[in-house]
Amino acid sequence: MKKTLLASAVSAFVLLGCTEKNQSPEAGLSDAKPEIQEIESATAAEVNPLLTEWKTDFGVPPFNLIQDSHYEPAFEAAFEAHKAEIAEILADTAEPTFANTIEALERSGSSLTRVSNVFYAVNGAHSNDVIRDVAKRIAPKMSAHLSDITLNEALFKRVNAVYQQSKDLGLNAEQTRLLENTYKQFVRAGANLSETDKQRVREIDSRLSELSQQFGQNVLKETNEFIVIVDKLEDIEDLPQSLINAAADLAAKNDAEGKWAFNLARPSINPVLQYSSNRELRKKLFEGYAMRGNNGNAEDNKAIASEMAALRVERANIMGHDNHASFVLERNVAENPENVMGLLDKIWPAALQKAELEAADLQAALKADTGETDLQGWDWRYYTEKVRKAKYDLDENELRPYFEVNIVRDGVFDTANKLFGLTFTERNDLPKWHESQQVFEVKEANGDHIGIVYFDYFARDSKRGGAWMNHLRKQSNLDGYVHPIVTNNFNYPPASEGSPSLLSLSEAETFFHEFGHALHGLLSDVTYESLSGTSTPRDFVEFPSQVFENWMTKPEVLKGFAKHYETGEPIPDALIEKINKASQFNQGFATVEYLGAALLDMSWHTLESTDKPDALALEEAAMARIGMIDEIIPRYRSTYFNHIFAGGYSSGYYSYIWSEIMDADAFAAFEETSLFDQETAQKYREHILSKGGTKPGMDLYIDFRGRKPEIKPLLVKRGLE
Ligand SMILES: [Zn+2]
């Protein structure tokens, strides 16, 4: 029912998370959630650690005790507990008040939130067939459970009664926001609908939830199962030795001892696309990647995407909207599809023009190299590296030795320390879900406990692709201070024999990005869990993460942390200069690839017919409208666009650039003063990081910056103006 719950349960795998401060560390969960022990029967509590009080340090989940078989019964018990809490609210004979209805709802479902947080964190980062099956079975139950609450008429009557007198209740800003959110959540779930419409919305939600699970699983399967075997070393010998070794290991694992294998995991496909002169190999992997979910087999996602789109239109219509995007955007900073399309279309021509110039450079490089004149998608990254080297002499492999994963982590910590005074103490005595994880306690400059952050660095089969943050526990202060526990997850190359995990420049930037989300969760200082940390609209939530990336490539920051993993030498000035010169390089491609996906998302979700669209025709028309060039495909094609079909980002993929406008403009506030200006950092922490979703995003921004964000710093930063 709570926003936290919906966020963690329904779109659990999306990128964010959160929690935070004061009070003794151990107090956290037990203080705030005394009901957990009471809810469960003695027998269940004895056997299932998910249903008992966690007597771990800081109340972190006892991963060492949790087994796959515990999740499903824990979900079942948590559903029941939540139902009982709702029944108690309804049984109250007193007139509905903010305390006995809105705050009571906020308190309810804590057991379900707790189980969901752990389950979806593990399902994303370290899953297996058993866990995936549980996810599949729980998804429709979760959806039905949440619908039962938001479509409960008696409950809505109470919420509405409080809402109607909101002006006279003397609520503070955060309470007002909680009341509005709660009310809107009911209305948006269909509380004002007829019984027939309610029933239909319930069916649609449940079906969408199933389809979305299936979509994501198909993408994962298609990603994991695709493999290319190379017979001769001479076909790959221009690749870095570490990758050749990894390819030999992968081949051995796939019954091809003595050969080399490549797959679609980023540490395998990316270096091939960037560094292999073997055009055929690049083509095979590129096409394997681009065709995921579009192979006419059991994992084909075209029909799933079409059905989801049609169902979303139907639901939007029932809710009084012309299309799904209008329904979704109503509660975002952007407000409506017209504002989004207007923004994307404003950036598109400059981006396309830049990409066309880049394509001409790459075509020339291809011709000089092979005599060919048909630059293709699988050539782009390879010749980009060549042109980058020729123009900027920046070889990604030259940089990697300065970005060993622990060294980057220390750079991240140091930046957070200089900005906010935070300190980090490793706590590897705490339970983890994978032995390679690192765990840190985060403290204020004065030593006060803030929270816990988990890092899970390395790519493996059990982890989904990409990088993301989530929360194991959000910060709140309703019944005592609850400190945050957050996680950052990556797909970095694992250390292999003789070589530690060395990151590329963009992988290192990803660390700063995800830690920006972590800070949003860690430095949250609010009353209500459902408004805590990253519980903000989609088009605001990437703002704190993207802001934090800005520090990494500043010369004084790089100089401070980027030290050669063998010699300890700081990164040379010449390399820093190259990095900064190269920062606008290939931005035409990056922007076009991104905007292509953002516009594709909008095409799917501004449909106004409830007929199932033809997935490929829709994509083709969307790309034709904007004049997408053949050499570039959208960052995600429809059949593997997890963000919009298996995550929570439908009509929301635009939010990265929306957030980036805010991020570029916000970072300019530091550039106007100084990189670690304490007054600006303090204002940023107070008005943005600590506030979560307690006010509309634009209001928070104006509190920080004194005005609305301007678009110019973004265009300048990307070299588009
Ligand atoms: Zn992010």
XYZ file of C-alpha atoms and ligand atoms in Angstrom:
722
model
C 0.000 0.000 0.000
C 2.728 2.335 0.897
C 4.728 3.877 -1.854
C 7.806 2.146 -0.495
C 6.058 -1.108 -0.757
C 4.799 -0.549 -4.259
C 8.205 0.640 -5.327
C 10.085 -2.265 -3.862
C 7.558 -4.895 -4.688
C 6.341 -4.050 -8.121
C 9.330 -2.455 -9.750
C 11.905 -3.878 -7.479
C 14.631 -4.188 -9.988
C 14.756 -0.571 -10.929
C 17.788 1.401 -10.018
C 17.353 2.959 -6.641
C 17.180 2.561 -2.908
C 17.859 4.240 0.476
C 17.851 4.857 4.381
C 19.582 6.917 7.523
C 20.699 8.417 11.111
C 21.168 9.270 14.892
C 20.480 6.835 17.708
C 22.336 3.702 18.520
C 22.907 1.525 15.469
C 21.188 -1.557 16.791
C 18.065 0.429 17.586
C 17.020 0.677 13.960
C 14.651 -2.069 13.061
C 13.695 -3.355 16.456
C 12.727 0.128 17.631
C 10.710 1.009 14.638
C 9.044 -2.271 13.864
C 8.116 -3.864 17.165
C 5.146 -5.545 15.543
C 7.235 -7.987 13.569
C 7.561 -10.457 16.408
C 3.907 -10.300 17.289
C 2.656 -10.865 13.777
C 4.099 -14.265 13.272
C 3.162 -17.474 14.958
C 5.815 -18.967 17.170
C 6.489 -21.893 14.867
C 6.907 -19.796 11.738
C 9.139 -17.386 13.608
C 11.388 -20.179 14.808
C 12.108 -21.578 11.406
C 11.996 -18.631 9.065
C 14.599 -15.891 9.649
C 12.672 -13.524 7.394
C 9.871 -13.544 9.941
C 11.896 -13.082 13.111
C 13.511 -10.053 14.623
C 17.007 -9.601 13.198
C 19.459 -9.531 16.048
C 22.327 -8.678 13.742
C 24.494 -5.577 14.155
C 22.602 -2.575 12.742
C 19.645 -4.871 12.034
C 21.030 -5.935 8.651
C 19.304 -8.929 7.043
C 20.762 -12.271 8.230
C 21.754 -13.402 4.741
C 23.730 -16.268 6.242
C 20.512 -17.760 7.661
C 18.104 -16.996 4.833
C 17.501 -19.865 2.441
C 15.685 -19.817 -0.882
C 12.870 -21.860 0.642
C 12.168 -19.117 3.217
C 10.962 -16.488 0.779
C 7.634 -17.835 -0.330
C 6.236 -18.655 3.147
C 7.565 -15.297 4.361
C 5.650 -13.524 1.609
C 2.502 -15.458 2.483
C 2.808 -14.588 6.173
C 3.584 -10.963 5.364
C 0.498 -10.686 3.137
C -1.615 -11.999 6.007
C -0.013 -9.645 8.508
C -0.638 -6.695 6.221
C -4.282 -7.717 5.755
C -4.711 -7.910 9.521
C -3.285 -4.413 9.924
C -5.659 -3.033 7.306
C -8.575 -4.763 9.009
C -7.575 -3.093 12.255
C -7.629 0.344 10.628
C -11.090 -0.396 9.263
C -12.321 -1.675 12.600
C -11.561 1.643 14.278
C -14.927 3.145 15.211
C -13.487 6.619 15.745
C -13.844 9.262 13.014
C -11.039 8.992 10.431
C -8.063 11.186 11.323
C -4.597 11.721 9.898
C -3.165 9.583 12.719
C -5.654 6.701 12.760
C -5.859 6.409 8.967
C -2.982 7.982 7.025
C -0.200 7.293 9.507
C -1.710 3.926 10.339
C -1.555 3.008 6.646
C 2.026 4.249 6.528
C 2.890 1.902 9.381
C 1.114 -1.075 7.874
C 2.854 -3.624 5.685
C 6.236 -3.285 7.348
C 6.770 -7.032 7.321
C 5.963 -7.195 3.624
C 8.316 -4.301 2.893
C 11.055 -6.055 4.797
C 10.620 -9.376 3.003
C 10.302 -7.636 -0.371
C 13.417 -5.537 0.131
C 15.554 -8.590 0.825
C 13.941 -10.788 -1.798
C 14.115 -8.336 -4.695
C 17.664 -7.310 -3.823
C 18.751 -10.952 -3.970
C 16.604 -11.708 -7.016
C 18.405 -8.916 -8.893
C 21.932 -9.564 -7.724
C 22.192 -13.275 -6.972
C 19.268 -15.223 -8.349
C 18.723 -18.819 -9.363
C 15.919 -20.938 -10.785
C 14.237 -21.401 -7.413
C 14.231 -17.674 -6.660
C 13.080 -16.824 -10.166
C 10.182 -19.257 -9.793
C 9.216 -17.645 -6.503
C 9.349 -14.225 -8.186
C 7.078 -15.504 -10.906
C 4.551 -16.919 -8.454
C 4.661 -13.943 -6.083
C 4.247 -11.258 -8.762
C 0.524 -11.794 -9.446
C -0.169 -12.357 -5.741
C 1.588 -9.127 -4.833
C -0.308 -7.281 -7.486
C -3.640 -8.701 -6.293
C -2.746 -7.989 -2.668
C -1.938 -4.343 -3.359
C -5.036 -3.949 -5.519
C -7.173 -5.379 -2.722
C -5.972 -2.554 -0.521
C -6.148 0.338 -2.964
C -9.523 -0.817 -4.282
C -10.982 -1.281 -0.804
C -13.965 1.065 -0.707
C -14.259 1.376 3.041
C -10.590 2.197 3.304
C -10.793 4.802 0.563
C -13.776 6.331 2.313
C -11.618 6.928 5.375
C -8.700 8.270 3.335
C -11.023 10.531 1.382
C -12.633 11.824 4.568
C -9.230 12.931 5.860
C -8.235 14.313 2.472
C -11.367 16.463 2.198
C -10.514 18.254 5.419
C -6.777 18.483 4.732
C -6.770 22.297 4.798
C -8.082 22.349 8.367
C -5.816 19.731 9.886
C -2.779 21.921 10.543
C -0.471 19.459 8.797
C 3.163 20.282 8.103
C 4.594 20.088 4.553
C 5.701 16.466 4.840
C 2.372 15.350 6.304
C 0.525 17.197 3.545
C 2.639 15.389 0.972
C 1.968 12.023 2.617
C -1.777 12.687 2.628
C -1.784 13.754 -1.035
C 0.303 10.765 -2.073
C -1.899 8.348 -0.198
C -5.081 9.840 -1.623
C -3.687 9.881 -5.174
C -2.501 6.327 -4.846
C -6.069 5.209 -4.220
C -7.497 7.371 -6.978
C -4.851 6.259 -9.462
C -5.555 2.655 -8.564
C -9.192 3.243 -9.426
C -10.849 4.007 -6.090
C -13.336 6.328 -7.797
C -14.249 3.729 -10.430
C -17.362 1.613 -10.822
C -17.246 -1.968 -9.577
C -16.928 -3.313 -13.139
C -14.058 -0.972 -13.972
C -12.328 -1.782 -10.721
C -12.513 -5.458 -11.496
C -11.085 -4.873 -14.952
C -8.188 -2.773 -13.588
C -7.424 -5.551 -11.160
C -7.274 -8.072 -13.995
C -5.120 -5.772 -16.099
C -2.649 -5.149 -13.274
C -2.321 -8.797 -12.535
C -1.793 -9.689 -16.195
C 0.726 -6.860 -16.636
C 2.654 -8.083 -13.665
C 2.883 -11.602 -15.106
C 3.861 -10.351 -18.548
C 6.478 -8.081 -17.123
C 8.106 -10.918 -15.175
C 8.086 -13.069 -18.284
C 9.575 -10.290 -20.395
C 12.489 -9.826 -18.013
C 13.135 -13.536 -17.723
C 13.149 -13.903 -21.491
C 15.736 -11.134 -21.812
C 17.893 -12.738 -19.161
C 17.668 -16.126 -20.829
C 18.412 -14.750 -24.279
C 21.360 -12.838 -22.845
C 22.788 -15.803 -20.974
C 22.319 -18.409 -23.653
C 23.835 -16.636 -26.619
C 27.412 -17.641 -27.195
C 29.962 -17.405 -29.993
C 32.836 -19.901 -30.091
C 36.088 -18.920 -31.773
C 38.361 -21.742 -32.954
C 41.592 -19.947 -33.743
C 43.571 -17.668 -31.469
C 44.663 -15.602 -34.478
C 41.053 -14.469 -34.883
C 41.082 -12.682 -31.535
C 44.703 -11.992 -30.762
C 44.342 -8.206 -30.798
C 42.171 -8.403 -27.680
C 43.615 -7.686 -24.223
C 45.191 -10.793 -22.677
C 42.815 -10.688 -19.704
C 39.871 -10.979 -22.066
C 41.466 -13.803 -24.027
C 41.940 -15.659 -20.731
C 38.343 -15.022 -19.758
C 37.207 -16.217 -23.199
C 39.178 -19.440 -22.751
C 37.546 -19.969 -19.341
C 34.105 -19.376 -20.815
C 34.777 -21.834 -23.642
C 35.909 -24.477 -21.158
C 32.692 -23.971 -19.190
C 30.758 -24.556 -22.407
C 32.405 -27.839 -23.379
C 34.769 -26.177 -25.827
C 38.077 -26.692 -24.034
C 40.997 -25.179 -25.952
C 38.786 -22.683 -27.783
C 37.522 -19.203 -26.912
C 33.985 -18.116 -26.225
C 32.198 -14.772 -26.024
C 28.741 -13.938 -24.795
C 26.468 -10.955 -24.302
C 27.589 -10.148 -20.750
C 29.063 -6.667 -20.850
C 32.598 -7.671 -19.842
C 32.615 -10.033 -22.846
C 30.749 -8.215 -25.620
C 31.924 -4.664 -24.901
C 35.658 -5.211 -25.348
C 35.037 -7.233 -28.511
C 32.982 -4.425 -30.024
C 35.631 -1.925 -28.984
C 38.875 -3.721 -29.718
C 38.436 -6.689 -32.012
C 39.444 -6.138 -35.620
C 37.469 -9.313 -36.400
C 34.466 -7.728 -38.097
C 32.588 -11.011 -38.365
C 32.904 -11.648 -34.624
C 31.754 -8.104 -33.860
C 28.795 -8.590 -36.175
C 27.755 -11.883 -34.593
C 27.820 -10.477 -31.078
C 26.188 -7.190 -32.044
C 23.360 -8.972 -33.821
C 22.996 -11.460 -30.994
C 22.617 -8.510 -28.649
C 20.233 -6.533 -30.865
C 18.026 -9.530 -31.623
C 17.355 -10.593 -28.042
C 13.669 -11.313 -27.556
C 13.129 -11.132 -31.299
C 14.101 -14.604 -32.459
C 10.691 -16.210 -32.906
C 11.463 -18.758 -30.181
C 9.951 -19.394 -26.741
C 11.714 -16.280 -25.427
C 10.297 -13.934 -28.065
C 9.059 -10.712 -26.453
C 7.190 -9.063 -29.340
C 3.756 -10.371 -28.410
C 4.375 -9.654 -24.731
C 5.309 -6.025 -25.416
C 2.269 -5.591 -27.673
C -0.118 -7.043 -25.154
C 1.343 -4.894 -22.401
C 1.017 -1.745 -24.507
C -2.612 -2.499 -25.333
C -3.458 -3.256 -21.698
C -1.798 -0.035 -20.606
C -3.940 1.988 -23.029
C -7.049 0.261 -21.762
C -6.156 0.988 -18.160
C -5.291 4.624 -18.960
C -8.668 5.048 -20.665
C -10.495 3.656 -17.656
C -8.578 6.171 -15.530
C -9.658 9.028 -17.754
C -6.445 9.453 -19.730
C -5.924 9.251 -23.499
C -2.780 7.199 -23.179
C -0.490 5.489 -20.703
C 2.138 8.246 -20.793
C -0.408 10.834 -19.764
C -1.459 8.618 -16.855
C 2.134 8.044 -15.719
C 3.470 11.558 -16.178
C 0.684 13.242 -14.262
C 2.646 12.749 -11.065
C 6.140 13.463 -12.444
C 8.048 16.726 -12.536
C 7.423 16.760 -16.323
C 3.622 16.548 -15.841
C 2.549 15.431 -19.358
C 3.726 13.741 -22.613
C 3.758 17.033 -24.508
C 6.380 18.464 -22.148
C 8.500 15.330 -22.527
C 8.267 15.166 -26.314
C 8.924 18.909 -26.505
C 12.107 18.498 -24.511
C 13.377 15.439 -26.399
C 12.593 16.978 -29.778
C 14.448 20.122 -28.721
C 17.673 18.204 -28.046
C 17.330 15.716 -30.945
C 18.373 17.803 -34.013
C 21.644 18.977 -32.437
C 22.408 15.426 -31.290
C 21.640 13.894 -34.684
C 23.769 16.470 -36.460
C 26.689 15.702 -34.159
C 26.195 11.934 -34.650
C 26.244 12.359 -38.429
C 29.577 14.165 -38.183
C 30.897 11.359 -36.008
C 29.643 8.748 -38.495
C 31.574 10.493 -41.276
C 34.784 10.278 -39.228
C 34.172 6.603 -38.494
C 33.346 5.845 -42.127
C 36.655 7.414 -43.152
C 38.461 5.283 -40.575
C 36.724 2.124 -41.834
C 37.611 2.932 -45.422
C 41.239 3.621 -44.571
C 41.360 0.377 -42.629
C 39.578 -2.071 -44.935
C 38.450 -0.183 -48.027
C 34.812 -0.828 -47.065
C 32.253 1.963 -47.346
C 29.319 0.443 -45.450
C 29.771 1.532 -41.841
C 27.521 -0.639 -39.630
C 26.359 -0.700 -36.034
C 29.007 -3.300 -35.123
C 31.731 -0.997 -36.463
C 30.795 2.045 -34.422
C 32.529 1.276 -31.134
C 35.594 -0.243 -32.779
C 36.317 2.745 -35.007
C 35.306 5.106 -32.238
C 38.237 3.702 -30.275
C 40.498 4.204 -33.292
C 39.328 7.777 -33.852
C 39.517 8.444 -30.142
C 43.099 7.262 -30.199
C 43.952 9.286 -33.307
C 42.200 12.439 -32.130
C 42.747 12.247 -28.407
C 45.234 9.418 -28.112
C 43.058 8.062 -25.324
C 43.152 4.315 -25.072
C 40.685 2.954 -22.534
C 43.172 0.218 -21.645
C 45.736 2.827 -20.735
C 43.291 4.146 -18.139
C 42.182 0.873 -16.561
C 45.278 0.397 -14.365
C 44.329 3.637 -12.583
C 40.801 2.440 -11.938
C 41.189 -0.714 -9.909
C 37.809 -1.210 -8.267
C 38.943 -0.605 -4.656
C 40.859 2.480 -5.712
C 37.751 3.900 -7.388
C 35.742 3.102 -4.268
C 38.215 5.099 -2.188
C 37.816 7.992 -4.635
C 34.062 7.807 -4.200
C 34.444 7.793 -0.410
C 36.922 10.655 -0.459
C 34.574 12.803 -2.558
C 31.688 12.137 -0.160
C 34.012 12.947 2.715
C 35.116 16.279 1.263
C 31.566 17.297 0.423
C 29.685 16.086 3.480
C 32.309 14.959 5.994
C 31.196 11.305 5.770
C 33.519 8.509 6.884
C 33.449 4.803 5.968
C 34.497 1.804 8.026
C 34.637 -1.658 6.483
C 32.424 -4.184 8.299
C 33.045 -7.506 6.649
C 31.792 -9.278 9.749
C 28.220 -8.524 8.628
C 26.279 -11.180 6.679
C 26.215 -10.865 2.875
C 24.432 -12.585 0.006
C 27.680 -13.220 -1.883
C 31.167 -13.666 -0.483
C 32.642 -11.056 -2.845
C 30.505 -8.252 -1.413
C 32.001 -5.461 0.685
C 30.076 -3.806 3.514
C 30.734 -0.399 5.093
C 29.358 1.561 7.986
C 28.817 5.205 7.065
C 29.274 7.855 9.762
C 28.992 11.605 10.151
C 32.140 13.714 10.670
C 31.381 13.639 14.415
C 31.190 9.844 14.436
C 27.385 9.507 14.545
C 26.089 6.450 12.769
C 24.326 7.134 9.459
C 23.780 3.765 7.831
C 25.211 0.764 6.031
C 26.172 0.371 2.387
C 26.740 -2.954 0.579
C 28.725 -3.191 -2.651
C 28.310 -6.116 -5.042
C 30.813 -5.493 -7.805
C 31.220 -8.373 -10.200
C 29.360 -9.773 -13.212
C 28.114 -13.352 -12.865
C 25.316 -15.472 -14.298
C 23.150 -15.050 -11.228
C 23.091 -11.275 -11.570
C 21.009 -9.250 -13.962
C 22.835 -6.832 -16.261
C 23.564 -3.178 -15.601
C 24.207 -1.330 -12.376
C 21.688 -0.254 -9.794
C 21.060 0.765 -6.229
C 18.400 -0.528 -3.917
C 17.566 -0.364 -0.275
C 17.431 -3.130 2.253
C 15.892 -0.659 4.687
C 14.773 2.920 4.220
C 15.367 5.740 6.651
C 12.372 6.930 8.664
C 11.549 8.583 11.961
C 7.929 7.835 12.702
C 8.376 5.614 15.762
C 12.028 6.219 16.478
C 14.922 6.734 14.134
C 15.454 3.972 11.568
C 18.839 4.064 9.867
C 19.213 3.282 6.183
C 20.785 0.163 4.668
C 21.500 0.462 0.956
C 23.193 -1.569 -1.765
C 25.096 -0.723 -4.926
C 25.317 -3.395 -7.611
C 27.548 -3.504 -10.664
C 28.639 -5.824 -13.442
C 32.367 -5.183 -13.269
C 34.866 -7.663 -14.709
C 35.831 -10.093 -11.953
C 39.465 -10.258 -10.986
C 41.141 -13.027 -12.928
C 44.435 -14.762 -12.436
C 47.160 -12.177 -11.987
C 44.899 -9.225 -12.700
C 42.617 -7.386 -10.276
C 39.308 -5.891 -11.444
C 40.303 -2.901 -13.557
C 37.494 -0.588 -14.611
C 37.032 1.421 -17.757
C 36.448 5.144 -17.423
C 32.704 4.726 -17.855
C 32.579 1.827 -15.389
C 34.338 4.053 -12.875
C 31.797 6.799 -13.574
C 29.041 4.256 -12.962
C 30.441 3.781 -9.457
C 30.044 7.490 -8.776
C 26.553 7.365 -10.302
C 25.286 4.521 -8.160
C 26.875 5.984 -5.090
C 24.968 9.197 -5.823
C 21.800 7.105 -5.422
C 23.280 5.563 -2.273
C 23.850 9.034 -0.797
C 20.257 9.952 -1.580
C 19.220 6.971 0.529
C 21.869 7.357 3.230
C 21.449 11.080 3.860
C 17.667 10.987 3.867
C 16.268 12.660 6.980
C 12.493 12.471 6.888
C 9.664 11.171 9.045
C 7.816 8.840 6.693
C 9.388 5.821 5.049
C 7.260 6.161 1.938
C 8.744 9.629 1.304
C 12.284 8.645 2.194
C 15.454 8.754 0.101
C 14.884 7.802 -3.509
C 11.077 7.774 -3.139
C 10.774 10.609 -5.621
C 9.234 10.884 -9.087
C 11.106 9.014 -11.797
C 12.275 12.172 -13.487
C 13.884 13.422 -10.283
C 15.480 10.291 -8.971
C 18.422 10.189 -11.413
C 19.330 13.746 -10.516
C 21.368 13.098 -7.320
C 23.133 10.136 -8.943
C 24.101 12.075 -12.030
C 25.261 15.100 -10.065
C 27.734 12.935 -8.187
C 29.340 11.733 -11.442
C 30.523 15.270 -12.155
C 33.214 15.218 -9.510
C 35.018 12.162 -10.792
C 36.636 13.612 -13.888
C 37.632 16.919 -12.331
C 41.473 17.012 -12.412
C 41.912 17.644 -8.683
C 39.660 14.672 -7.861
C 41.235 12.273 -10.373
C 44.700 13.263 -9.203
C 43.674 12.473 -5.654
C 42.398 8.939 -6.102
C 43.322 7.447 -9.490
C 46.569 5.691 -8.634
C 48.196 2.917 -10.655
C 47.317 -0.379 -9.005
C 50.873 -1.708 -9.289
C 53.103 1.329 -8.863
C 50.875 3.618 -6.802
C 51.733 6.466 -9.186
C 48.926 9.011 -9.559
C 47.358 9.259 -12.984
C 49.580 11.480 -15.168
C 48.417 15.022 -15.969
C 48.614 14.229 -19.669
C 46.036 11.450 -19.257
C 43.750 13.697 -17.220
C 43.922 16.313 -19.927
C 43.048 13.705 -22.524
C 40.096 12.456 -20.503
C 38.680 15.936 -20.265
C 39.341 16.742 -23.906
C 37.684 13.488 -24.890
C 34.648 13.994 -22.652
C 32.567 15.452 -25.460
C 33.828 12.874 -27.913
C 31.138 10.546 -29.278
C 28.429 12.530 -27.481
C 26.435 12.683 -30.687
C 26.224 8.888 -30.633
C 25.562 8.678 -26.907
C 22.793 11.264 -27.074
C 21.195 9.838 -30.210
C 21.312 6.274 -28.877
C 19.723 7.423 -25.639
C 17.118 9.735 -27.181
C 16.237 6.953 -29.634
C 15.286 4.726 -26.712
C 13.510 7.543 -24.854
C 11.449 8.369 -27.937
C 10.763 4.676 -28.557
C 9.409 4.464 -25.019
C 7.152 7.460 -25.695
C 5.962 5.900 -28.984
C 4.884 2.755 -27.179
C 3.111 4.712 -24.493
C 1.397 7.509 -26.395
C -0.589 4.883 -28.352
C -4.283 5.629 -28.073
C -5.764 2.436 -29.479
C -6.400 -0.671 -27.425
C -5.530 -2.853 -30.425
C -2.280 -4.715 -29.990
C 0.369 -2.915 -32.044
C 2.887 -4.684 -34.280
C 6.067 -4.326 -32.240
C 8.542 -4.115 -35.086
C 6.394 -1.793 -37.206
C 5.950 0.503 -34.237
C 9.681 0.658 -33.649
C 10.395 1.273 -37.306
C 7.872 4.124 -37.485
C 9.246 5.700 -34.319
C 12.761 5.677 -35.715
C 11.625 6.917 -39.126
C 9.822 9.895 -37.565
C 13.035 11.195 -36.033
C 15.290 10.179 -38.925
C 17.435 7.765 -36.911
C 20.519 6.831 -38.941
C 21.174 3.186 -39.876
C 24.498 2.964 -38.080
C 22.883 3.558 -34.690
C 20.202 1.535 -32.973
C 18.377 2.827 -29.920
C 20.155 2.031 -26.678
C 17.382 -0.506 -26.060
C 15.264 -2.007 -28.785
C 11.671 -2.912 -27.925
C 12.202 -6.641 -27.345
C 14.850 -6.179 -24.645
C 13.773 -2.822 -23.244
C 13.592 -4.033 -19.656
C 13.206 -0.517 -18.271
C 9.801 -0.087 -19.862
C 8.504 -3.667 -20.029
C 10.094 -5.323 -17.008
C 10.939 -2.364 -14.781
C 9.198 0.711 -13.558
C 10.259 3.080 -16.304
C 7.408 2.928 -18.836
C 7.025 6.495 -20.163
C 9.949 7.266 -17.915
C 13.118 6.551 -19.858
C 13.280 10.269 -20.726
C 13.897 10.952 -17.050
C 17.643 10.412 -17.292
C 18.060 13.443 -19.530
C 15.440 15.396 -17.618
C 17.486 14.692 -14.508
C 20.653 15.545 -16.393
C 19.353 19.027 -17.098
C 19.008 19.465 -13.345
C 22.354 17.783 -12.703
C 24.333 19.985 -15.109
C 22.646 23.095 -13.766
C 23.144 22.027 -10.139
C 26.811 21.173 -10.611
C 27.250 24.613 -12.157
C 26.512 25.944 -8.642
C 29.738 24.271 -7.471
C 31.657 25.443 -10.503
C 30.509 28.987 -9.817
C 31.941 28.748 -6.287
C 34.390 25.880 -5.790
C 34.348 22.134 -6.249
C 33.900 21.358 -2.560
C 32.294 24.617 -1.494
C 30.915 23.800 1.952
C 28.006 26.206 1.816
C 26.795 24.845 -1.530
C 27.340 21.250 -0.369
C 25.380 21.959 2.801
C 22.510 23.498 0.822
C 22.533 20.571 -1.572
C 22.413 18.075 1.291
C 19.697 19.990 3.132
C 17.364 20.784 0.242
C 17.896 17.779 -2.039
C 19.591 14.767 -0.433
C 17.890 14.877 2.956
C 14.404 15.625 1.669
C 13.528 12.486 -0.317
C 10.091 12.954 -1.839
C 8.680 15.172 0.901
C 8.042 18.020 -1.570
C 7.482 18.223 -5.339
C 10.838 17.908 -7.140
C 10.709 21.316 -8.733
C 10.103 22.926 -5.335
C 13.126 21.132 -3.867
C 15.229 22.275 -6.782
C 14.164 25.886 -6.393
C 14.889 25.708 -2.649
C 18.431 24.643 -3.510
C 19.203 26.794 -6.533
C 16.884 29.746 -6.072
C 15.370 29.214 -9.536
C 14.246 26.543 -12.016
C 16.951 24.562 -13.861
C 18.234 25.908 -17.171
C 18.896 23.704 -20.229
C 22.066 25.411 -21.415
C 24.606 23.775 -19.065
C 23.512 20.352 -20.405
C 23.977 21.294 -24.063
C 27.353 22.835 -23.312
C 28.446 19.832 -21.248
C 27.568 17.426 -24.070
C 29.182 19.642 -26.685
C 25.870 19.983 -28.517
C 25.949 23.744 -28.403
Zn 20.701 5.717 -11.822
